[in-house]
Coordinates of N, CA, C and O in Angstrom, one line a residue:
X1 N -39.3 9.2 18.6 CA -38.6 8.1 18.0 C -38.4 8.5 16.5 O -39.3 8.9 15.7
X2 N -37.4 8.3 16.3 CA -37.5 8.6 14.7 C -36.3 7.3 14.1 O -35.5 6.7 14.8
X3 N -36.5 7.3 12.7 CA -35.7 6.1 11.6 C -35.1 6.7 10.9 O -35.4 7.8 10.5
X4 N -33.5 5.8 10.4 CA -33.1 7.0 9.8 C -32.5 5.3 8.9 O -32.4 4.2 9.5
X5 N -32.3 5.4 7.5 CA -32.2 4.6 6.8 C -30.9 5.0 6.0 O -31.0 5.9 5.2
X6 N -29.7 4.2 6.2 CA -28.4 4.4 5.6 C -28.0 3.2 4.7 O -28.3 2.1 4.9
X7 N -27.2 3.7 3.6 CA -26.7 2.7 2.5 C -25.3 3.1 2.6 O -24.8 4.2 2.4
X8 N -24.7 2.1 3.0 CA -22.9 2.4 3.8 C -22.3 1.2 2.7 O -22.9 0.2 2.3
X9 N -21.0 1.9 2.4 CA -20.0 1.0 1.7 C -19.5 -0.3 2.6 O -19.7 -0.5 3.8
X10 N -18.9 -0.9 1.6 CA -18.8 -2.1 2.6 C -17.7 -2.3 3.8 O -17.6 -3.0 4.8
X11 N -16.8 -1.1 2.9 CA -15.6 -0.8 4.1 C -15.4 0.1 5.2 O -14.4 0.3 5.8
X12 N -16.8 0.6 5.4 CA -17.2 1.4 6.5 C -18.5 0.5 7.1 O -19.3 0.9 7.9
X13 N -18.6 -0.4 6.7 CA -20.1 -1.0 7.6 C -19.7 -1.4 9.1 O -20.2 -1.0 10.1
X14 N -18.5 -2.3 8.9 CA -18.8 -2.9 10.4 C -18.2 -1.7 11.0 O -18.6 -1.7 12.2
X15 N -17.3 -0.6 10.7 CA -17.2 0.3 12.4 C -18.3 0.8 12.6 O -18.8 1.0 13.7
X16 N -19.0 1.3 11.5 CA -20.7 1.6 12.0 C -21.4 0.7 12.7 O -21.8 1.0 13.8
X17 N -21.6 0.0 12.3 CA -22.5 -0.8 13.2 C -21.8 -1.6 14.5 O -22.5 -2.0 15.4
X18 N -20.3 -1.7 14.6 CA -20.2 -1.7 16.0 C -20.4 -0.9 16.7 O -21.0 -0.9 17.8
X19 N -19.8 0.5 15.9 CA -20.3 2.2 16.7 C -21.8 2.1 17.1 O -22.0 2.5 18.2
X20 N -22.6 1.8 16.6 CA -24.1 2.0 16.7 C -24.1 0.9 17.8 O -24.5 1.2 18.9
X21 N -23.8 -0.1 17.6 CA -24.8 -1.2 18.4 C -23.7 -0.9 19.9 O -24.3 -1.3 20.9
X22 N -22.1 -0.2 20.2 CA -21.9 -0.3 21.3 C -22.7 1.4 21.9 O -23.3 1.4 23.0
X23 N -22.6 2.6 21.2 CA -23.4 3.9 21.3 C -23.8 3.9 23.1 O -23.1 4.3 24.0
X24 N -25.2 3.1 23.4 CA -25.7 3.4 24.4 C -27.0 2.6 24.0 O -27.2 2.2 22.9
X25 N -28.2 2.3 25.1 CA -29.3 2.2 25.2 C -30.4 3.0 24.2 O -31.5 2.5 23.9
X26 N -29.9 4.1 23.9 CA -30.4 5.1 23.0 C -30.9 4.7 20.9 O -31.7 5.1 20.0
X27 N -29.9 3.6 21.1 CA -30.5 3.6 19.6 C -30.3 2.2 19.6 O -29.4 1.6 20.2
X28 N -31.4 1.5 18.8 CA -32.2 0.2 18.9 C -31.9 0.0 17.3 O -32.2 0.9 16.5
X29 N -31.3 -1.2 17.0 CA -30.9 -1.7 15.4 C -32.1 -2.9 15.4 O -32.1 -4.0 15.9
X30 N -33.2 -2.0 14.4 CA -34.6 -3.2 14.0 C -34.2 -3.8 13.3 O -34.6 -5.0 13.5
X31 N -33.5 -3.5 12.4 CA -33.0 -5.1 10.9 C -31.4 -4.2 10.5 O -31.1 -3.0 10.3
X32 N -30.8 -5.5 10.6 CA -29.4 -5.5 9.8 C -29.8 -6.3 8.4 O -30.1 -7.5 8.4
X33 N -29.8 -5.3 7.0 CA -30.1 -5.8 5.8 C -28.6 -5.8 5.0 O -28.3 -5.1 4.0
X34 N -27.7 -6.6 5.7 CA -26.8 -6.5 4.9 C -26.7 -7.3 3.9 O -27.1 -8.4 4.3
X35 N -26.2 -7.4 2.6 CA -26.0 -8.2 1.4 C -24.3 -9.1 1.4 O -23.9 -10.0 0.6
X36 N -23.9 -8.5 2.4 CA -22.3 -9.5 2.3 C -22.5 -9.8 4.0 O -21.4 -9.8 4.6
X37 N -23.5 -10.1 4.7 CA -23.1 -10.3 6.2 C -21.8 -11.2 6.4 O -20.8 -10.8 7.0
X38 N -21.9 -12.4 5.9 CA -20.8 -13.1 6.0 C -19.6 -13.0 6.8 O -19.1 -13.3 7.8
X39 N -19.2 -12.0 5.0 CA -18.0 -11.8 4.7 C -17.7 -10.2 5.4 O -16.6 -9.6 5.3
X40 N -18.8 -9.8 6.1 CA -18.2 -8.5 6.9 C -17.9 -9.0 8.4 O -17.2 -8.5 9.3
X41 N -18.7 -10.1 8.6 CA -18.0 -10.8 9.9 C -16.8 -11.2 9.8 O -16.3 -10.9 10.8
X42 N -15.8 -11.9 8.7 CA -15.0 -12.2 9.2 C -14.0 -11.0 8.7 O -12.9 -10.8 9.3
X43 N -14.4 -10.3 7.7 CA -13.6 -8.9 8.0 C -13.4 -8.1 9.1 O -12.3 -7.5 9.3
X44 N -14.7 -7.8 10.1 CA -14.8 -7.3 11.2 C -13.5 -8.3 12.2 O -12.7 -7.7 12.9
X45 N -13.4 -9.6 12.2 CA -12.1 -10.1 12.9 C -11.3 -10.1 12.5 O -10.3 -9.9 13.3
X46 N -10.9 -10.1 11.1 CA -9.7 -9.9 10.5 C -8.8 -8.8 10.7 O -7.6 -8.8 10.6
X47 N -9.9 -7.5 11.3 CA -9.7 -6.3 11.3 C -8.9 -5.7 13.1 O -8.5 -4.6 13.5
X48 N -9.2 -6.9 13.6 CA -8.3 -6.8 14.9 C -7.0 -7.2 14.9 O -6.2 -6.6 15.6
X49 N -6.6 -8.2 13.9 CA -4.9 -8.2 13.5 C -4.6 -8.5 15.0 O -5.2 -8.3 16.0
X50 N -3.1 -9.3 14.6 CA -2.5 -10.4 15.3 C -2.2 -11.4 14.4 O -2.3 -11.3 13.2
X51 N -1.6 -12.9 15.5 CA -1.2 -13.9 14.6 C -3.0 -14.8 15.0 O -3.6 -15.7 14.4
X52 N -3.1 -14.1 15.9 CA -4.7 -15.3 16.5 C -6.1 -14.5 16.2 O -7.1 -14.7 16.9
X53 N -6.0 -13.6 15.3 CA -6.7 -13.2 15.2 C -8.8 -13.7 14.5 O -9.8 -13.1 14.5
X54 N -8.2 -14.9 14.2 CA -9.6 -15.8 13.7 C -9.7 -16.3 15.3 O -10.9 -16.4 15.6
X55 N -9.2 -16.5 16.1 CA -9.7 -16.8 17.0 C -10.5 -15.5 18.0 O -11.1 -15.7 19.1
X56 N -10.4 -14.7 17.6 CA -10.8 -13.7 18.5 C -12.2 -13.6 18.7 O -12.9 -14.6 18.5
X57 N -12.7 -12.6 19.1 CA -14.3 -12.8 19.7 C -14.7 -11.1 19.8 O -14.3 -10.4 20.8
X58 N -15.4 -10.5 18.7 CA -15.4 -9.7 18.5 C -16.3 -8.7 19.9 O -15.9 -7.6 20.4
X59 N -17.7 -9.6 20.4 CA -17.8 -9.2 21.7 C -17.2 -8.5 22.6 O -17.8 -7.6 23.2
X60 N -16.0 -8.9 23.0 CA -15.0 -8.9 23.7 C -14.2 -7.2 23.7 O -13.7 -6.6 24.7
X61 N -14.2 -6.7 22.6 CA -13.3 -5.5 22.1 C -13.7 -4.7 23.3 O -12.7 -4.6 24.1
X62 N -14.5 -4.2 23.8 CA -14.9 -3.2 24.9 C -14.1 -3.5 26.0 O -13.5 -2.6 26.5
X63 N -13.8 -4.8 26.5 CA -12.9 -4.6 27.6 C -11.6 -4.9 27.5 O -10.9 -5.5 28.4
X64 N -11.1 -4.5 26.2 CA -9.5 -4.4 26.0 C -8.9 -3.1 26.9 O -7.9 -3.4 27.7
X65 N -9.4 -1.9 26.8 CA -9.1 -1.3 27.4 C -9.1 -0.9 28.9 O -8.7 0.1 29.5
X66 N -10.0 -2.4 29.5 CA -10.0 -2.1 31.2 C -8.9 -3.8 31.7 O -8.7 -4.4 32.8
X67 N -8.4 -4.1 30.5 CA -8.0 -5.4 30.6 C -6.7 -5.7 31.4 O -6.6 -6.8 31.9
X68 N -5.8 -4.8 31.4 CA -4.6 -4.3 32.2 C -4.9 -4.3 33.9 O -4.4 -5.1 34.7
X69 N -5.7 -3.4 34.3 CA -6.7 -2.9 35.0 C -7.3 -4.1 35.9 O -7.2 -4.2 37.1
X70 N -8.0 -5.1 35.0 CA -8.3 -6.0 35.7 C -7.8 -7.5 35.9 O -8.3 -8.4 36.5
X71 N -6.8 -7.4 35.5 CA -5.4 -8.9 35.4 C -4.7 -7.8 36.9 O -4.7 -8.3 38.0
X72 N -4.2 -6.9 36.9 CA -3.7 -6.0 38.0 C -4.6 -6.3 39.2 O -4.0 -6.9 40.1
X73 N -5.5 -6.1 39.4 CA -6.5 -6.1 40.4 C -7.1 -8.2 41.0 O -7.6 -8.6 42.0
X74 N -6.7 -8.7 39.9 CA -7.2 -10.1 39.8 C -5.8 -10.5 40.8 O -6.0 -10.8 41.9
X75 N -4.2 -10.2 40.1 CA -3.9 -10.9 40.3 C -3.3 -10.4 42.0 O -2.6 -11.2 42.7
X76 N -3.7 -9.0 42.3 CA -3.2 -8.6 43.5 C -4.0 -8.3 44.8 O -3.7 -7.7 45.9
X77 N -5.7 -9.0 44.3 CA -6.6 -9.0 45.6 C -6.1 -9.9 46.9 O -6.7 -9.9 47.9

């Protein structure tokens, strides 16, 4: 096991730490010490763009790309 301790700008935080927290089972996030959490949440949605974009659900981003895929398969079982 090892720790590795990063100080990231504020305009690279959230793709890191989405990158990190979707990665794998492999790396475990013990404390998020961020100083703007807030305001990098709603940057992190802001950053999906659209007109609906506050309504989005940032969760969600991983199955955009099987999302075709499964509206195809939903609507033709």
């Amino acid at each position: 096991m090892h720790t590795l301790t990063l100080n990231i700008k504020d305009n690279a935080y959230s793709n890191i730490l989405y990158f990190l927290k979707n990665l794998s089972n492999d790396v475990e996030i013990l404390s998020d010490k961020s100083t703007t959490k807030n305001s990098m949440k709603k940057q992190e949605l802001s950053s999906l763009g659209g007109a609906l974009n506050k309504y989005a659900d940032p969760s969600k981003i991983h199955l955009e790309d099987k999302a075709w895929e499964m509206h195809v398969i939903e609507k033709y079982k």
